[in-house]
PDB file of C-alpha atoms in Angstrom:
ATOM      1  CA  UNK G  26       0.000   0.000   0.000  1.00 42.00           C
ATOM      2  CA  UNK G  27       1.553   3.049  -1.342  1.00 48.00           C
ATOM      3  CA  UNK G  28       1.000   6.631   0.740  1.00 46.00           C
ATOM      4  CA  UNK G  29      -1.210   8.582  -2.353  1.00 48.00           C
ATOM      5  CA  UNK G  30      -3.521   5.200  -2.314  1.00 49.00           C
ATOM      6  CA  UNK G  31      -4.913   5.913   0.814  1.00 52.00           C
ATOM      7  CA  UNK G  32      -5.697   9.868   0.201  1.00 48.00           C
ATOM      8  CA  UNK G  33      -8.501  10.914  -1.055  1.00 52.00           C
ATOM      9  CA  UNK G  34      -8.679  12.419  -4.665  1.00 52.00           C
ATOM     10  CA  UNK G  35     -12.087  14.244  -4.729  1.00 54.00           C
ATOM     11  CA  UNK G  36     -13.434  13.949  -1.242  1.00 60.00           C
ATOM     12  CA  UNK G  37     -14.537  17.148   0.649  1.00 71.00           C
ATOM     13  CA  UNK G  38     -11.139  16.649   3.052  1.00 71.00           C
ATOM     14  CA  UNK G  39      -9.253  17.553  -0.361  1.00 74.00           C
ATOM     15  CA  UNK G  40     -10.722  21.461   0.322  1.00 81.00           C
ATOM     16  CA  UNK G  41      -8.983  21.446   3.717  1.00 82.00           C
ATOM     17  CA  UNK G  42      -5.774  20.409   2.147  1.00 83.00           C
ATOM     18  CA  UNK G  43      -6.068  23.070  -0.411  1.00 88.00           C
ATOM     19  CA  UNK G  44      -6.896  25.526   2.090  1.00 89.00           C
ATOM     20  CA  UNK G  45      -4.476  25.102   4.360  1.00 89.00           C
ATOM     21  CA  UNK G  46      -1.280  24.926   1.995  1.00 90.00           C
ATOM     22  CA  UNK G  47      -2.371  28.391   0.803  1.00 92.00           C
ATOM     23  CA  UNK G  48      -2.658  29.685   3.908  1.00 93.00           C
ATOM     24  CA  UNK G  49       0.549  28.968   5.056  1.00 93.00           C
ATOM     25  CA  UNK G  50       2.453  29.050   2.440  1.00 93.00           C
ATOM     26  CA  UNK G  51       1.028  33.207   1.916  1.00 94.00           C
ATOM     27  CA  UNK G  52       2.260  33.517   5.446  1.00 92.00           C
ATOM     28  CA  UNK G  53       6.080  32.368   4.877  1.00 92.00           C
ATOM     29  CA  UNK G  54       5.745  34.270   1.132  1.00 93.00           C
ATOM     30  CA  UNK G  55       5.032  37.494   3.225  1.00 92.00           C
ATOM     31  CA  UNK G  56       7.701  36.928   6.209  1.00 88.00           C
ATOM     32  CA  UNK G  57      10.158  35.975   3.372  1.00 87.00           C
ATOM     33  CA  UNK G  58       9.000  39.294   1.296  1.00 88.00           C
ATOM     34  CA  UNK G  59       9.197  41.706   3.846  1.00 87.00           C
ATOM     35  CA  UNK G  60      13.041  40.273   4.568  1.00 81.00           C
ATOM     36  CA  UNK G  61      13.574  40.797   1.094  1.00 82.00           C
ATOM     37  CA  UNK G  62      12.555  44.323   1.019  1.00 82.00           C
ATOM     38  CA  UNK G  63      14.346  45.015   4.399  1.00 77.00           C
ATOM     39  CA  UNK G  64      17.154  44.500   1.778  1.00 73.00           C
ATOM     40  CA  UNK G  65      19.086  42.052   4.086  1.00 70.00           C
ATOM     41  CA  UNK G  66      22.557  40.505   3.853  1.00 63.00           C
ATOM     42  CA  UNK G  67      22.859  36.894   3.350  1.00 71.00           C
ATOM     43  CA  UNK G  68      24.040  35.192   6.441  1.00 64.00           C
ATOM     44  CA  UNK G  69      23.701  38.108   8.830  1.00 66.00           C
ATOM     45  CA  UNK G  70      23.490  37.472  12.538  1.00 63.00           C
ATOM     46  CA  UNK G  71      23.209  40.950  14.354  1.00 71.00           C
ATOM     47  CA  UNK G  72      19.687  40.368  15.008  1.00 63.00           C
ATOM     48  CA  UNK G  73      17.625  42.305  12.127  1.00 68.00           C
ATOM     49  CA  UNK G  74      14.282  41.344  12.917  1.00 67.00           C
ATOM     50  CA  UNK G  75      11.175  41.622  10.263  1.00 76.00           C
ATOM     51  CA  UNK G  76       7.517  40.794  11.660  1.00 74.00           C
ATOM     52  CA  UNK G  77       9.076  40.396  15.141  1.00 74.00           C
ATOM     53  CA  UNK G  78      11.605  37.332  14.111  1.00 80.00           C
ATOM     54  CA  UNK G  79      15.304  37.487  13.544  1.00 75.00           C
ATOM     55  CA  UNK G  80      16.187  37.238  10.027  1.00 76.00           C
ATOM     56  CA  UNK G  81      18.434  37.163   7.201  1.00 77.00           C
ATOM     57  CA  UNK G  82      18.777  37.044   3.283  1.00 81.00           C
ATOM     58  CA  UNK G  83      19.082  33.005   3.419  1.00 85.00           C
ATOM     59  CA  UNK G  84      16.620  32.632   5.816  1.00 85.00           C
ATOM     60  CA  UNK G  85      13.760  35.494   3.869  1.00 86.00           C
ATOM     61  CA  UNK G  86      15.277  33.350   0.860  1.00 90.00           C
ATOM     62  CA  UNK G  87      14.137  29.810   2.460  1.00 92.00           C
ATOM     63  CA  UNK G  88      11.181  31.433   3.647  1.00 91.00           C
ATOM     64  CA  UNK G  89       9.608  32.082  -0.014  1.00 93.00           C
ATOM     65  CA  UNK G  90      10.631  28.856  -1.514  1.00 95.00           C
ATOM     66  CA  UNK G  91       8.833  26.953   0.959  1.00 95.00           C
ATOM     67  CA  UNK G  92       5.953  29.394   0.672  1.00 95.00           C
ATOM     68  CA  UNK G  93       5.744  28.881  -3.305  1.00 96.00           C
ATOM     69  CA  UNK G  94       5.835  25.258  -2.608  1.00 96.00           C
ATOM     70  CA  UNK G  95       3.129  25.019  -0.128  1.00 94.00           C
ATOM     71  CA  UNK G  96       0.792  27.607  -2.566  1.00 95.00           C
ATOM     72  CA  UNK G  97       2.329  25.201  -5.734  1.00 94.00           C
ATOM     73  CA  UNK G  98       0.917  21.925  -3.269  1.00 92.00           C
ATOM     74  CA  UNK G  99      -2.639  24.314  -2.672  1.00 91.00           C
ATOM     75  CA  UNK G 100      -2.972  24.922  -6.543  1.00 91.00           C
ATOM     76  CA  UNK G 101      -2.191  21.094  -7.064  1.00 89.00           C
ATOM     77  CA  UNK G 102      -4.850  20.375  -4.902  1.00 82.00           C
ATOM     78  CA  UNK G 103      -5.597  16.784  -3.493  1.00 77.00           C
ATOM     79  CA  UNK G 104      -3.221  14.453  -2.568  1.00 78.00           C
ATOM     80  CA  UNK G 105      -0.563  16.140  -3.337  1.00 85.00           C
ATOM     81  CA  UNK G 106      -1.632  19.351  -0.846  1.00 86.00           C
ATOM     82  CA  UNK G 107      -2.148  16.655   2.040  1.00 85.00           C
ATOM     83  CA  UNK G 108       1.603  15.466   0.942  1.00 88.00           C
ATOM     84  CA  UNK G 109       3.295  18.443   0.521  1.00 92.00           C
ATOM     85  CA  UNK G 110       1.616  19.564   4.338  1.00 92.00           C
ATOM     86  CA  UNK G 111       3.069  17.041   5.951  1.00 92.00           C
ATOM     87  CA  UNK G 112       6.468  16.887   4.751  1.00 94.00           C
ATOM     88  CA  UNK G 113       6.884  20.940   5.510  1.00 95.00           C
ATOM     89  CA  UNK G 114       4.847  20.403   8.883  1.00 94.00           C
ATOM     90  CA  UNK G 115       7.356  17.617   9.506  1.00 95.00           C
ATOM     91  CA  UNK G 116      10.547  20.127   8.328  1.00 95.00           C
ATOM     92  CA  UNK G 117       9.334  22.735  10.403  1.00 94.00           C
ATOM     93  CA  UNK G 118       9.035  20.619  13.295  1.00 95.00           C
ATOM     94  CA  UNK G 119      12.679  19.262  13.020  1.00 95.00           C
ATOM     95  CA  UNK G 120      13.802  22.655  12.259  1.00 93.00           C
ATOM     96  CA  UNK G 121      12.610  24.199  15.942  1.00 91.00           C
ATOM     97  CA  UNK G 122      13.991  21.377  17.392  1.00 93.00           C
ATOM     98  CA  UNK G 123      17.879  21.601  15.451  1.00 91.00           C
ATOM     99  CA  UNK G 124      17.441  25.411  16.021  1.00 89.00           C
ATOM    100  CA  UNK G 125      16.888  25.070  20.132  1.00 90.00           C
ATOM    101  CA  UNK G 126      20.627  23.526  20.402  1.00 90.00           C
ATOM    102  CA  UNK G 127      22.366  26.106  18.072  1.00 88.00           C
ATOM    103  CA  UNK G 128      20.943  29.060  19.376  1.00 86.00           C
ATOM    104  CA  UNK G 129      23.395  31.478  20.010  1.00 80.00           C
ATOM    105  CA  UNK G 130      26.149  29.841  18.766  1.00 83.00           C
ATOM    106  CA  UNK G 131      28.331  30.191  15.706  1.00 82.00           C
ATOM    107  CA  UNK G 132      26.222  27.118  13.711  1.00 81.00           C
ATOM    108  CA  UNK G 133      23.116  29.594  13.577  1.00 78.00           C
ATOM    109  CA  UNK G 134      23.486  30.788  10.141  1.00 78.00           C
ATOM    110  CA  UNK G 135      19.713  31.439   9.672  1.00 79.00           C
ATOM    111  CA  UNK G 136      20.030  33.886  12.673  1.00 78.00           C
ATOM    112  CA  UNK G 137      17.374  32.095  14.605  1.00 85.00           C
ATOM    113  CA  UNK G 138      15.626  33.332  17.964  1.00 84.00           C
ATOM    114  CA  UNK G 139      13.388  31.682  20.410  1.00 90.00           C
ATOM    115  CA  UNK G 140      10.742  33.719  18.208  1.00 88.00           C
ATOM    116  CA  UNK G 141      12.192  32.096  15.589  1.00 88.00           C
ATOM    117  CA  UNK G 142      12.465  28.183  17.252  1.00 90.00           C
ATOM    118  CA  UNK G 143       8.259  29.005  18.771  1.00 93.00           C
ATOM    119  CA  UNK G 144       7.332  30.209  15.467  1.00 91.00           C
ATOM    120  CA  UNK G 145       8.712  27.047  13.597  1.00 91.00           C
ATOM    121  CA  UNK G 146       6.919  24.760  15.946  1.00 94.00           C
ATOM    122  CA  UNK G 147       3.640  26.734  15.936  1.00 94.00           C
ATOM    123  CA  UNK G 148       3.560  26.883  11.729  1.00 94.00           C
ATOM    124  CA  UNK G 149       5.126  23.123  11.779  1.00 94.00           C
ATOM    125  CA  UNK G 150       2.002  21.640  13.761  1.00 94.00           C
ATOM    126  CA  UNK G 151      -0.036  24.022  11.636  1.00 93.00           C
ATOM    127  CA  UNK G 152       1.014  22.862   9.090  1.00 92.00           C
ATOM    128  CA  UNK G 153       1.331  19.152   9.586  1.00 92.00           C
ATOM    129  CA  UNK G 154      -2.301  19.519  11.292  1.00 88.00           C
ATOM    130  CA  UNK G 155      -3.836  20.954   7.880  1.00 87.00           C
ATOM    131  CA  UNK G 156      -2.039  17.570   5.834  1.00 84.00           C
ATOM    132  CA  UNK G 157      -3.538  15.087   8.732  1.00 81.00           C
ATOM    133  CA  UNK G 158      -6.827  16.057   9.068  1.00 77.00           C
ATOM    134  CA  UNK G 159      -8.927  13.633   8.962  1.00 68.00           C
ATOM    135  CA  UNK G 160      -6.826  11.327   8.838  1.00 68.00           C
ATOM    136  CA  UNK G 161      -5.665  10.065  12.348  1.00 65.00           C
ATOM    137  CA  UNK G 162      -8.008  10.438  14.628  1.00 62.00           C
ATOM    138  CA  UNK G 163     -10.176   7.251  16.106  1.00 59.00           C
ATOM    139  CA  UNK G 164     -13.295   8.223  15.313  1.00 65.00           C
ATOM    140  CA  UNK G 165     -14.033   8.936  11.863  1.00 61.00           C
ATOM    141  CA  UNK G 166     -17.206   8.817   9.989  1.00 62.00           C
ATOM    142  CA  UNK G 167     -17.954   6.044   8.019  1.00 61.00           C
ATOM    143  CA  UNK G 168     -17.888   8.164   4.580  1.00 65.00           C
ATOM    144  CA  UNK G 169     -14.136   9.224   5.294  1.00 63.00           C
ATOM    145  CA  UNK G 170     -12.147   7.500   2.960  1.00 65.00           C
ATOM    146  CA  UNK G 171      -9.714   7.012   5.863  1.00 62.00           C
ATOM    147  CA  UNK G 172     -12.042   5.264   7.324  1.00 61.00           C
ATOM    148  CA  UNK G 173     -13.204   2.991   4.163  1.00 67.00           C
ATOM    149  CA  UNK G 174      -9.723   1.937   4.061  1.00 66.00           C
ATOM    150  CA  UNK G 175      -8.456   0.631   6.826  1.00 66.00           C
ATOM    151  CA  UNK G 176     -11.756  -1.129   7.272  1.00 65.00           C
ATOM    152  CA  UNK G 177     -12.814  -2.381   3.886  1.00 72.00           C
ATOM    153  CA  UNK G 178     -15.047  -5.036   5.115  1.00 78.00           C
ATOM    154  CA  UNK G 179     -17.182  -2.976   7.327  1.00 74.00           C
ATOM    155  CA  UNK G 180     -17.090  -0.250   4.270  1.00 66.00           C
ATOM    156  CA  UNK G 181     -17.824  -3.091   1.731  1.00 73.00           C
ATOM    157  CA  UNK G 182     -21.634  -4.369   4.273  1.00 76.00           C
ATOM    158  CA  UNK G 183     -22.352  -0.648   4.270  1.00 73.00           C
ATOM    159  CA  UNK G 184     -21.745   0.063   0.517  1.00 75.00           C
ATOM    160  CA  UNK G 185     -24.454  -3.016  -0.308  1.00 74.00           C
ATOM    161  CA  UNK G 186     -26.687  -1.984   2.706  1.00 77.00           C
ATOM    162  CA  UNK G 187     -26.741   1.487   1.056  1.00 76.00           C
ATOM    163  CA  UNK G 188     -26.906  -0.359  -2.865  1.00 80.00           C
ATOM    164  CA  UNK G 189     -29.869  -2.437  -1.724  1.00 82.00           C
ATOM    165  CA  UNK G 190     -31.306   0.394   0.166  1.00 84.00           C
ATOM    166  CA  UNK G 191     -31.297   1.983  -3.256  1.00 81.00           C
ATOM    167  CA  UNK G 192     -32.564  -0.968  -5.490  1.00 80.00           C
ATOM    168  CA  UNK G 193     -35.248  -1.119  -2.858  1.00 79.00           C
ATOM    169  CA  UNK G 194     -36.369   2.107  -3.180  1.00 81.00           C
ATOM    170  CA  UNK G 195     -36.350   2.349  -6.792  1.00 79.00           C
ATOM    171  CA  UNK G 196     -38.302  -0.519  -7.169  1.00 79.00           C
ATOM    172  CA  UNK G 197     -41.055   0.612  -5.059  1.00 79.00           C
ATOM    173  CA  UNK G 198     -41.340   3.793  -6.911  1.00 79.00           C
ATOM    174  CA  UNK G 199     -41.536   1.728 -10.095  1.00 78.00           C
ATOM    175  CA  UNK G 200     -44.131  -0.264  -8.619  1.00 76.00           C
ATOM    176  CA  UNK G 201     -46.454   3.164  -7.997  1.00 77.00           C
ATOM    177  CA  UNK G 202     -45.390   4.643 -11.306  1.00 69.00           C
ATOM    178  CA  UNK G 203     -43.762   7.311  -9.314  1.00 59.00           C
ATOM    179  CA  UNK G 204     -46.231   8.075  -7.023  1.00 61.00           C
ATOM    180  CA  UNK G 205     -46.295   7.948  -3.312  1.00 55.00           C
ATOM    181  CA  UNK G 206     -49.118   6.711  -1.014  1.00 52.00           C
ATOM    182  CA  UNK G 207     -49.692   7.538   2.612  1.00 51.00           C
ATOM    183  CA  UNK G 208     -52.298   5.732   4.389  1.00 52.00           C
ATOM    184  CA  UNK G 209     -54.929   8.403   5.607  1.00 51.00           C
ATOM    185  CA  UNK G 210     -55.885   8.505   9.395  1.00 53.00           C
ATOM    186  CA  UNK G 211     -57.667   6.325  10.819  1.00 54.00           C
ATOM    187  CA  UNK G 212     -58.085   3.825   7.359  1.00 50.00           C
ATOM    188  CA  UNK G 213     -56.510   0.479   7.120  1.00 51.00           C
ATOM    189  CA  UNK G 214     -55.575   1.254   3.256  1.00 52.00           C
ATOM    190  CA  UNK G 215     -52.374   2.568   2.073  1.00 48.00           C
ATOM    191  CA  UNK G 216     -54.120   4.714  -0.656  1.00 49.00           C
ATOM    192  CA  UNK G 217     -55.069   8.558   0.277  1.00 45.00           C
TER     193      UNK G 217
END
């Protein structure tokens, strides 16, 4: 079982996906803009800050590519935005975490902060929330497709439930040539 065959393709958890990845990845395209436009040097680490964060040219320049690939993941749509979330909610995560044992210290390229090392964790789980929604939790509904697929036999009785349901309903309203009855009060016939 491959990763994409247990996404959904058009299935209203797609939208959230979409939604999501553009959301975030506007967010890091603006942080990374405004560092642009600050006009500032590569691998600086005096402590220029831009939308309360430390910054720097590399990191402004990190910043947009991963917002251009979370908006490229929202246009995509689909699987591929529910991919794209959690591998740059996963990134983010690991990134906080490498960050908290370099601050300060002549391995911090990027210039990180603590604003810096909260903000990575906050956007990573974000993030990575947006990609697993829907997906991990213990109660899903039964239409999920989630849900469908790691219990295809339960999915497979309520599919022909819901197919006989169907044939069963058709063929009474073939029966009355499309009309319905109700049985008036207080008569023992079904005809009104």
């Amino acid at each position: 079982m491959r990763l994409s065959d247990e996404l959904p393709v058009d299935h209203k958890l797609a939208t959230v996906y979409r939604y999501g990845s553009a959301l975030c990845g506007l967010i890091l395209l603006a942080f990374g803009a405004l560092g642009f436009a600050d006009e500032l040097a590569p691998f600086n680490t005096q402590g220029d800050h831009v939308a309360g964060m430390s910054s720097n040219g590399v990191l402004s320049l990190i910043s947009v590519i991963v917002g251009v690939v979370l908006v490229a993941g929202a246009v995509i749509g689909g699987n591929i935005a529910s991919i794209v979330n959690m591998v740059v909610g996963t990134l983010f995560l690991l990134s906080g975490f490498a960050h908290v044992f370099v601050l300060d210290r002549p391995a911090n390229f990027l210039d990180f902060g603590m604003s810096n090392v909260i903000f990575s964790f906050i956007m990573g789980l974000v993030i990575l929330t947006f990609g697993m929604y829907g997906r991990v939790s213990s109660k899903l509904p039964h239409d999920n497709p989630y849900w469908r697929r790691r219990h295809p036999r339960e999915a497979a009785q309520e599919s022909l439930h819901a197919r006989r349901r169907a044939a069963g309903a058709a063929l009474s309203e073939r029966a009355t040539g499309g009309r319905v009855h109700s049985a008036a009060p207080g008569s023992g016939t079904g005809h009104a």
